[in-house]
Amino acid sequence: MPRAFTVRFTACICVILLVIYGDAAGAGILASSIGGKGRKARPSGLDSASAIASFSASSLRELRLEVPPPSPILPIPTAGQLAWHRRELSLLVHFGMQTFGLGDGADSPRLFTPLQMNTTQWVEAAVRGGFRTVILTAKPEDGFCLWPSNYTSYSVKSASWQSGNADIVAELVDSCGKLGVAVGLHLCPQDNHELRFGDVSRYNEYFIALHRELMTSYGPFAEVRYTGSGKTYPYSYGKYWAVDRQLQPMAQIFSDAGPDIRWVGNSNGQGSDTCWSMIDRSRLTPGTPESPNEEKMEYLAQGDENGSDWCPAECDVSMRANWFWKAGDRPKNLINLVDIYFASVGRNCVLQLNLPVRPDGLLDLEDVSGIYQVHEVLKSVFSVNFCRGRPANASSVWGDRAAAIRMKQAMAGQRKKNLRPSAIHRGAGDEEESGMEPALRPRTDEFLEHRGADDSAVLHVQRLRLLSLENDSLFPFGAHKAVDGDLETYWAADAGETAGTLEVDLQSPTQFNVVRIQEPIQMGQRVAQYMVQAWVVGRPDESRSANGVVAGQWQTLSSGTTIGHKKLDRLPDVVNATKVRLVIIRGRANPLIAEFGLHLIRHGHFRVSRDERKTTIQAMNEV
């Protein structure tokens, strides 16, 4: 009979005996099953059968560690940055004079005639497409303002449409508020219309006045974007950002140098395989030309493992060839858009997809249909996670060594009531409440630096953890937390570990071709190198799949560097496996994994017929 089966079977019998007869019988059997026959005694304090037996799974339950979470590794995101990253998708709406004219700053405001304009249609489209933020080009580089500014006549108040009473910014903010969608603004410091542009001092005063007007009259804003600065110009970015901070403190500020969100370095919607959410902002100057500064583009794309500033990347791309509406442009197809999602959101970035507004003031229904279909595909794929709720274990769990320390102290003769490990992290003056004498309470640094926990003690705790039928309640940072569908919980490797393995038993042959990994980035970004392996069983009619994966052994399916908020690995072929494991090779600190998932993209997901597309467009038109 295989030893693994024997151990598990014996553990089950042990737990039954514990319930029926108490600790003594079950503990003794468990000790013998773990220790094995003929094993040499170790000078660890755990070398006697009676000592080991005294620490059964039941005993460990009584000595359960209410372990505090690991310390974050700096830098970490602010609450606003975390909310921004978890939204994952934002819809950028390009609309303005360039929709009607040349956009060179000389177009007459009377050309601006969006007779059917409906911002609610924009926001409803965003919601149907799974977007949680809508961002408007309130002032592009042509200088035309989509609100009736008191500081320039080059705005909607000079348009004949609505007799100069239009306010598109106000309408969008209202539509987003009613539908529960975050709203943001796209502002370009460059101005092709304003005569003061070129006079650095006067123009910066003008732009700040526009800025303050927007930030006080509208909102709240979730994001403010600064782009399209053109050639190098002494813009006062620090002053612009100070206005944002003062008047819209929750708004995340975007530019090619942060401070809250950074440009990814291209406008193709492509993140880098290596993408740290950290940079050193002192290395970047906002508004500098894109080319030939290849070093800056690479730095923006990859970030900096040793960066001191949390500043994650945003990927922007347009649904069509141009940012503003141009007749004859065709929208990207379903396959293009799914690829972009995996290359952006699936690489620790947020995707910002631009939909140009037509001259009538509405989004084109073909574009709207496209984002809706992508949303349906992604929802279908990611709604089924083959790892969810499956048995999981790990090479180590946060608290293993602390439990080993407590075991050694208990075997030194301490009373059980004095061995409540939660007391380890209580402050001075709590000894009375904890029931532990001050001299016997281990120091916090001892807990964190693992002093007093030799390998045999740790190994014993790990075996008890793996064999226990109640490991969920025993270890709040156990492997099961990575497959519970909750981003707020996570598996944590033990203190001092910078590598580790998380293994999931799929319980039956399971087909998948997408691997999803997520870190709890509120604790900092940690993983620097990983690989995903599976115990492949092959298909019924073949032992080797098209990508060379061999059945009946552990095979590496994918490998990478960073993970961050979300890493999606698309496999070249469908894999059929019974077990899968995430091997973290290197981290900046002990690895933390919030979610580990397996998913399946079927070919049928991309079969959208022309009739289906027309039906979708017709239905949206009726809405």
C-alpha atoms as one frame of an Amber mdcrd trajectory, in Angstrom:
protein
   0.000   0.000   0.000   1.497   3.434  -0.939   2.882   5.341   2.024   0.988
   8.545   1.101  -2.305   6.666   1.335  -1.254   5.014   4.586  -0.392   8.354
   6.175  -3.636   9.999   5.115  -5.705   6.978   6.179  -3.939   6.862   9.538
  -4.523  10.583  10.021  -8.246  10.110   9.480  -8.320   7.217  11.990  -6.375
   9.426  14.374  -8.933  12.197  14.241 -11.750   9.689  14.818  -9.920   8.298
  17.869  -9.340  11.808  19.137 -13.051  12.427  19.062 -13.931   9.074  20.691
 -11.125   8.512  23.204  -9.421  11.850  23.574  -5.933  13.017  22.772  -3.810
  10.133  24.008  -4.749   7.325  21.622  -5.080   9.423  18.497  -1.947  11.411
  19.204   0.134   8.293  19.628  -1.022   6.783  16.342  -0.458  10.066  14.518
   3.020  10.367  15.950   3.992   6.905  14.790   2.571   7.503  11.309   4.522
  10.728  10.952   7.730   9.570  12.544   7.992   6.342  10.578   9.794   3.183
  11.585  13.524   3.060  12.087  13.982   6.829  11.955  16.941   8.115  13.942
  16.244  10.289  16.917  17.041  13.976  16.471  18.432  16.189  19.219  15.595
  18.637  18.770  13.423  17.960  21.742  11.059  16.025  19.465  12.981  12.759
  19.611  10.681  10.803  21.901   7.446   9.234  20.784   5.659  10.592  23.831
   6.847  14.137  23.130   5.763  13.996  19.502   2.503  12.332  20.472   1.712
  15.217  22.760   1.339  17.383  19.705  -1.374  15.877  17.593  -3.571  17.884
  15.272  -5.929  18.257  18.210  -3.167  19.731  20.362  -2.186  22.096  17.605
  -5.788  23.223  17.435  -5.698  24.066  21.132  -2.475  25.978  20.609  -3.813
  27.601  17.484  -1.941  30.677  16.427  -4.097  33.666  15.709  -1.350  34.832
  13.438  -1.252  38.509  12.499  -0.766  39.141   8.790   2.723  39.487   7.375
   4.074  43.001   7.245   3.625  44.795   3.909   6.703  45.276   1.787   7.023
  48.881   0.689   5.964  50.640  -1.395   2.270  49.794  -1.328  -0.721  51.363
  -3.126  -2.915  54.020  -1.606  -6.609  53.232  -1.209  -7.280  55.174  -4.405
  -4.627  53.312  -6.375  -5.920  49.968  -5.138  -9.493  50.820  -6.161  -8.226
  52.047  -9.552  -6.324  48.811 -10.189  -9.225  46.591  -9.199 -11.528  48.356
 -11.663  -9.194  46.996 -14.382 -11.030  48.611 -17.338 -11.756  52.223 -18.214
 -13.470  53.662 -21.262 -11.838  56.721 -22.814 -14.146  58.913 -24.898 -12.521
  61.172 -27.490 -14.873  63.955 -28.525 -14.335  67.576 -29.491 -13.550  69.881
 -32.385 -11.419  67.206 -34.049 -14.634  65.207 -34.476 -15.918  67.964 -36.784
 -12.876  69.787 -38.128  -9.100  69.604 -38.364  -8.443  70.033 -34.665  -5.677
  72.550 -35.272  -7.100  75.163 -32.931  -8.461  77.291 -35.773 -11.807  75.509
 -36.261 -14.878  77.616 -35.554 -16.912  76.559 -32.499 -19.989  76.770 -34.730
 -18.882  73.514 -36.349 -19.587  71.749 -33.070 -23.113  70.378 -33.635 -23.688
  66.964 -31.964 -27.452  67.080 -32.428 -28.182  63.693 -30.809 -25.557  63.791
 -28.079 -26.426  61.519 -25.166 -23.840  60.888 -22.460 -26.113  58.292 -20.883
 -25.668  56.184 -24.028 -21.903  56.356 -23.499 -22.126  55.260 -19.876 -24.670
  52.514 -20.550 -22.328  51.163 -23.227 -19.489  51.184 -20.706 -21.562  49.255
 -18.175 -22.631  46.663 -20.755 -18.997  46.257 -21.762 -17.772  45.707 -18.192
 -16.050  49.099 -17.874 -16.159  50.774 -14.486 -14.735  54.176 -15.404 -15.509
  56.642 -18.207 -12.965  59.351 -19.033 -13.712  62.332 -21.283 -11.311  64.451
 -23.336 -12.471  67.653 -21.649  -9.672  69.703 -23.249  -7.630  68.146 -26.069
  -4.586  69.789 -27.642  -6.771  71.928 -29.944  -7.798  73.874 -26.825 -11.574
  73.463 -27.235 -13.234  73.033 -23.831 -16.272  70.792 -23.399 -17.601  72.908
 -20.542 -18.632  76.604 -20.564 -15.417  77.993 -19.135 -15.177  81.493 -17.734
 -11.564  81.746 -18.926 -11.910  81.171 -22.668 -14.487  81.651 -25.388 -13.150
  78.620 -27.224 -15.640  76.257 -25.641 -19.139  74.840 -25.975 -20.634  78.161
 -24.896 -19.595  79.598 -28.280 -21.253  76.788 -30.229 -24.594  77.414 -31.916
 -25.736  74.008 -30.694 -28.071  74.351 -27.702 -27.690  78.104 -28.050 -24.369
  77.957 -26.245 -25.866  76.438 -23.092 -24.290  72.997 -23.368 -22.095  71.484
 -20.677 -20.860  68.042 -21.681 -18.676  67.587 -18.600 -21.673  68.178 -16.326
 -23.860  65.807 -18.327 -21.273  63.023 -18.206 -20.713  63.425 -14.465 -24.475
  63.212 -13.956 -24.836  60.111 -16.168 -21.972  58.340 -14.407 -23.406  59.181
 -11.008 -26.799  57.726 -11.892 -25.299  54.471 -13.179 -22.654  54.063 -10.486
 -19.666  54.477 -12.799 -16.473  56.351 -11.910 -15.689  59.399 -14.038 -12.427
  61.013 -15.064 -11.013  63.781 -17.239  -8.421  63.818 -19.989  -6.589  67.147
 -20.114  -3.878  68.168 -22.530  -1.474  70.897 -21.399  -0.690  71.672 -25.037
  -2.998  74.279 -26.608  -3.039  75.027 -30.339  -5.642  77.792 -29.981  -4.653
  79.839 -26.950  -2.462  82.823 -27.854  -0.801  82.723 -24.444   0.674  79.331
 -25.274   4.388  80.025 -25.615   4.454  82.571 -22.818   5.325  80.107 -20.078
   4.216  82.122 -17.060   0.968  83.468 -18.536  -0.057  80.171 -20.109   0.557
  78.157 -16.962  -1.607  80.621 -15.020  -4.332  80.179 -17.640  -4.167  76.387
 -17.606  -4.216  76.277 -13.804  -7.296  78.530 -13.834  -9.054  76.113 -16.204
  -7.958  73.295 -14.002  -9.207  74.821 -10.785 -12.514  75.621 -12.472 -13.022
  71.981 -13.429 -11.964  70.583 -10.073 -14.274  72.877  -8.093 -17.337  72.786
 -10.370 -17.507  69.060 -11.155 -16.702  65.681  -9.715 -15.822  63.640  -7.834
 -13.220  62.430 -10.307 -11.524  59.054 -10.126  -8.738  59.883 -12.577  -7.167
  62.920 -14.223  -5.014  62.261 -17.278  -2.280  64.490 -18.680  -1.266  63.506
 -22.205  -0.471  64.924 -25.609   2.069  67.449 -24.406   3.937  67.442 -27.698
   7.472  68.751 -27.774   9.317  69.597 -24.589   7.745  72.620 -22.907   8.159
  73.967 -19.377   4.718  72.998 -18.115   4.141  73.424 -14.380   3.077  69.855
 -13.695   3.781  70.181 -10.007   1.300  73.058  -9.752  -1.321  71.213 -11.827
  -1.043  68.181  -9.580  -1.233  70.325  -6.453  -4.650  71.572  -7.596  -5.781
  67.974  -8.099  -4.546  66.942  -4.677  -6.245  69.874  -2.990  -9.615  69.753
  -4.745  -9.946  66.120  -5.875  -7.881  64.115  -3.366  -9.182  60.713  -4.521
  -8.407  61.360  -8.194  -5.525  59.264  -9.519  -3.166  61.404 -11.583  -1.828
  59.938 -14.829   1.112  61.038 -16.945   4.271  59.591 -18.417   5.841  60.136
 -14.993   2.998  59.508 -12.566   2.616  60.530  -9.842  -0.153  57.935  -9.254
  -0.410  56.120 -12.596   2.180  55.864 -15.342   1.828  55.469 -19.084   2.995
  52.025 -20.204   5.160  53.469 -22.981   3.007  52.651 -26.035  -0.530  53.253
 -27.273  -1.145  49.721 -28.510  -2.690  48.354 -25.327   0.377  46.201 -24.713
   1.850  45.709 -21.277   5.255  44.177 -20.680   5.714  40.568 -19.543   7.751
  42.029 -16.706   5.674  44.769 -15.140   6.445  46.088 -11.686   3.986  48.540
 -10.159   6.937  50.441  -8.714   9.200  53.026 -10.292  11.651  55.642  -9.107
   9.842  58.840 -10.080  13.013  60.874  -9.756  14.229  59.171 -12.948  11.299
  60.493 -15.015  10.302  63.929 -16.265   6.660  64.374 -17.327   5.926  65.535
 -20.837   9.249  64.551 -22.390   9.170  63.375 -26.022   8.615  59.683 -26.622
  11.378  59.214 -29.165  14.276  58.619 -29.291  14.099  58.046 -25.530  13.924
  54.252 -25.751  15.365  53.855 -22.271  12.440  55.791 -20.799   9.929  53.717
 -22.777  11.439  50.488 -21.466  11.458  51.816 -17.913   7.803  52.832 -18.177
   6.867  49.413 -19.536   8.749  47.261 -17.044   8.813  49.403 -13.927  11.479
  48.917 -11.299  11.797  46.028  -8.845  13.678  48.358  -6.508  11.518  51.414
  -7.179  10.575  53.596  -4.237   7.237  54.842  -5.626   4.052  52.854  -6.232
   3.000  53.954  -9.712   1.312  51.171 -11.749   0.960  51.154 -15.528  -2.055
  51.992 -17.658  -2.359  50.751 -21.251  -4.280  52.946 -23.677  -5.444  51.962
 -27.151  -8.174  53.087 -29.529 -10.976  50.908 -30.836 -10.290  52.366 -34.275
  -7.229  53.608 -36.125  -7.658  57.188 -34.869  -8.456  58.567 -31.447 -11.161
  60.895 -32.771 -13.913  59.787 -35.139 -12.822  59.469 -38.757 -15.169  58.157
 -41.416 -13.919  54.904 -42.877 -12.081  53.678 -39.771 -12.983  50.115 -38.832
 -13.275  48.804 -35.260 -11.053  46.086 -33.881 -12.552  42.614 -33.992 -13.316
  40.280 -31.109 -10.038  38.358 -31.295  -8.022  41.614 -31.347  -9.800  42.904
 -28.269  -9.423  39.680 -26.294  -5.709  39.655 -27.140  -5.413  43.241 -25.906
  -7.130  42.335 -22.634  -4.658  39.535 -21.957  -1.725  41.784 -22.927  -2.802
  44.584 -20.586  -4.997  43.511 -17.671  -3.294  40.127 -17.861   0.095  41.789
 -17.338  -0.583  43.798 -14.194  -1.918  46.873 -16.030  -5.247  48.640 -16.364
  -6.680  48.786 -19.884  -8.036  52.090 -21.141  -9.920  51.542 -24.393 -10.881
  54.574 -26.454 -14.204  54.774 -28.281 -14.492  57.842 -30.539 -17.838  59.632
 -30.506 -19.492  60.202 -33.877 -20.400  63.731 -35.052 -24.009  63.135 -33.975
 -22.815  62.778 -30.375 -23.316  59.020 -30.015 -20.985  56.054 -29.828 -21.089
  53.886 -32.912 -23.176  50.793 -32.208 -20.650  48.572 -33.944 -18.070  49.674
 -31.377 -20.531  49.177 -28.545 -21.392  45.714 -29.835 -17.684  44.876 -29.958
 -16.974  45.691 -26.314 -20.157  43.923 -25.235 -19.108  40.729 -27.020 -15.651
  40.855 -25.435 -17.245  41.260 -22.035 -19.472  38.239 -22.633 -16.491  36.117
 -23.696 -14.403  37.120 -20.685 -17.325  36.631 -18.326 -17.905  33.148 -19.725
 -14.227  32.208 -19.428 -13.517  33.562 -15.954 -16.828  32.672 -14.327 -15.585
  29.073 -14.084 -12.435  28.535 -12.024 -11.390  24.889 -11.878  -9.254  25.556
  -8.778 -12.062  27.132  -6.770 -12.616  25.234  -3.544 -10.274  22.381  -4.449
  -7.870  20.900  -1.863  -4.654  22.901  -1.707  -1.405  22.703   0.205   1.817
  24.639   0.249   5.492  24.182   0.992   5.104  26.484   3.986   2.459  28.627
   5.643   2.821  31.813   7.634   2.955  30.681  11.265   4.655  27.295  10.823
   7.803  28.353  12.633   5.903  30.254  15.291   3.913  27.097  16.040   7.169
  25.152  16.280   8.451  27.627  18.875   5.300  27.123  20.908   5.668  23.346
  20.691   9.208  23.479  22.046   8.137  25.747  24.878   5.261  23.415  25.731
   7.555  20.401  25.777   9.725  22.300  28.228   6.838  21.908  30.666   4.712
  25.028  30.209   1.062  24.809  31.108  -1.398  24.670  28.235  -3.245  27.724
  29.406   0.007  29.668  29.171   0.592  28.595  25.593  -1.934  30.758  23.838
   0.138  31.963  20.905  -2.052  34.998  20.296  -0.228  36.496  23.259   2.949
  36.645  21.201   1.757  39.756  19.439   0.040  41.504  22.291   1.687  44.627
  23.568   3.290  45.265  26.924   0.831  45.197  29.778  -1.293  42.444  28.266
   0.310  39.619  30.227  -2.580  39.417  32.640  -5.088  38.976  29.856  -2.956
  36.444  27.991  -2.361  34.267  31.064   1.362  34.120  30.286   4.095  35.304
  32.584   6.245  38.073  31.041   9.427  36.012  31.290   7.872  33.216  29.259
   6.479  35.340  26.447   8.657  35.116  23.320   9.666  38.403  21.790   8.145
  39.520  18.485  11.564  39.541  16.839  12.014  35.931  17.923   8.741  35.118
  16.198   9.726  36.907  13.016  13.320  35.723  12.879  12.452  32.091  13.689
  14.834  31.776  16.624  14.226  28.631  18.610  12.479  26.723  15.830  14.745
  24.044  14.385  13.962  22.191  11.179  12.532  19.075  12.821  10.060  21.100
  14.871   8.963  23.055  11.813   8.670  19.854   9.793   6.447  18.319  12.447
   4.138  21.353  12.463   3.939  21.272   8.683   3.026  17.583   8.718   0.325
  18.172  11.280  -0.986  21.062   9.213  -1.130  18.997   6.040  -2.737  15.997
   7.758  -5.235  17.948   9.811  -8.798  17.805   8.608  -9.322  21.295   9.993
  -6.427  23.166   8.444  -8.769  25.914   7.268  -9.502  26.992  10.813  -5.977
  26.311  12.052  -4.122  28.469   9.550  -5.728  31.735   8.406  -3.025  32.159
   5.756  -3.118  28.579   4.487  -3.018  27.407   0.878  -6.807  27.158   0.753
  -6.982  30.954   0.875  -5.584  31.103  -2.674  -8.538  29.146  -4.075 -11.426
  30.669  -2.122 -12.408  33.329  -4.677 -11.696  36.193  -2.279  -9.070  38.819
  -3.146  -8.931  39.956   0.470  -7.581  36.596   1.688  -4.328  34.995   0.640
  -1.867  32.189   1.114   1.279  33.441   2.796   4.536  31.524   2.791   6.242
  31.442   6.155   8.477  34.198   7.458  11.958  34.169   5.983  10.904  32.292
   2.838  11.376  34.001  -0.523  10.341  30.967  -2.560   7.593  28.415  -2.235
   5.145  26.062  -3.894   1.367  26.141  -3.933  -0.262  22.917  -5.140  -3.918
  22.292  -5.996  -5.512  18.873  -6.358  -8.076  19.120  -9.159  -9.488  15.744
  -8.037 -10.240  14.616 -11.584  -8.818  15.188 -15.087  -9.477  18.835 -15.913
  -8.985  20.713 -19.178  -7.756  24.302 -19.178  -5.646  26.701 -21.243  -5.546
  29.852 -19.105  -3.740  30.284 -15.786  -4.673  33.231 -13.569  -2.481  34.359
 -10.669  -3.106  37.359  -8.411  -1.099  38.850  -5.585  -2.683  40.859  -2.747
  -1.026  44.049  -3.929  -2.214  45.910  -0.844   0.672  44.039   0.797   3.144
  45.101  -1.896   4.263  43.393  -5.085   6.571  40.501  -4.259   6.982  37.749
  -6.840   9.943  38.208  -9.195  10.048  34.794 -10.894   7.653  31.865 -11.101
   6.580  28.872 -13.138   3.353  26.884 -13.416   3.463  23.096 -13.611   0.772
  20.454 -14.011   0.492  16.706 -13.584  -0.646  15.991 -17.103  -2.780  12.942
 -17.810  -3.186  13.624 -21.505  -6.256  13.226 -23.609  -8.040   9.921 -24.072
  -6.554   9.465 -27.543  -3.022  10.794 -27.106  -0.125  10.873 -24.661   1.503
  14.010 -26.046  -0.357  17.230 -26.761   0.351  19.589 -29.639   2.642  21.774
 -27.531   4.820  18.845 -26.488   3.408  18.301 -23.005   3.860  14.660 -22.004
   1.264  12.784 -19.976   1.989  11.120 -16.648   4.471  13.553 -15.125   4.942
  17.106 -13.904   5.312  19.439 -16.864   6.099  23.149 -16.944   3.263  24.964
 -18.693   4.366  28.572 -18.358   6.912  30.732 -16.616   7.347  34.402 -15.974
   8.687  37.138 -13.783   6.167  39.509 -12.196   2.563  38.804 -11.178   1.087
  41.859  -9.443  -2.665  42.448  -9.420  -3.283  39.931 -12.188  -1.154  37.735
 -14.423  -2.843  35.701 -17.150  -0.853  32.995 -18.905  -2.499  31.745 -22.099
  -1.295  28.277 -22.980  -0.739  27.300 -26.631  -2.927  24.224 -26.253  -5.533
  22.761 -23.938  -3.937  20.842 -21.057  -5.588  17.914 -19.299  -4.299  17.509
 -15.743  -5.224  16.268 -12.286  -2.907  18.513 -10.279  -1.366  21.919 -10.803
   1.224  23.850  -8.866   2.588  27.356  -8.772   6.312  27.357  -8.090   7.593
  30.710  -6.914  11.300  30.751  -7.603  12.157  34.178  -6.240  10.403  36.969
  -4.408  11.231  40.276  -2.764   9.841  38.820   0.476   7.787  35.812   1.506
   5.299  35.168  -1.337   1.616  35.989  -0.921  -0.962  34.694  -3.418  -4.556
  35.931  -3.298  -5.918  33.872  -6.188  -4.726  30.940  -8.272  -7.115  29.893
 -11.017  -7.463  27.739 -14.108  -9.839  28.584 -16.938 -10.767  27.408 -20.408
 -11.193  29.470 -23.568 -13.177  27.485 -26.098 -12.997  28.081 -29.834 -16.734
  28.646 -29.788 -16.224  31.809 -27.760 -14.935  33.553 -30.886 -17.579  32.355
 -33.313 -19.753  35.433 -33.590 -21.702  35.351 -36.820 -22.618  38.413 -38.841
 -26.285  37.828 -37.965 -25.487  37.669 -34.236 -23.544  40.932 -34.502 -26.456
  42.629 -36.285 -28.881  41.309 -33.674 -26.711  42.697 -30.871 -26.487  46.094
 -32.563 -30.229  46.159 -33.164 -30.949  45.304 -29.524 -28.626  48.064 -28.321
 -30.239  50.527 -30.709 -33.640  49.711 -29.230 -32.298  50.312 -25.723
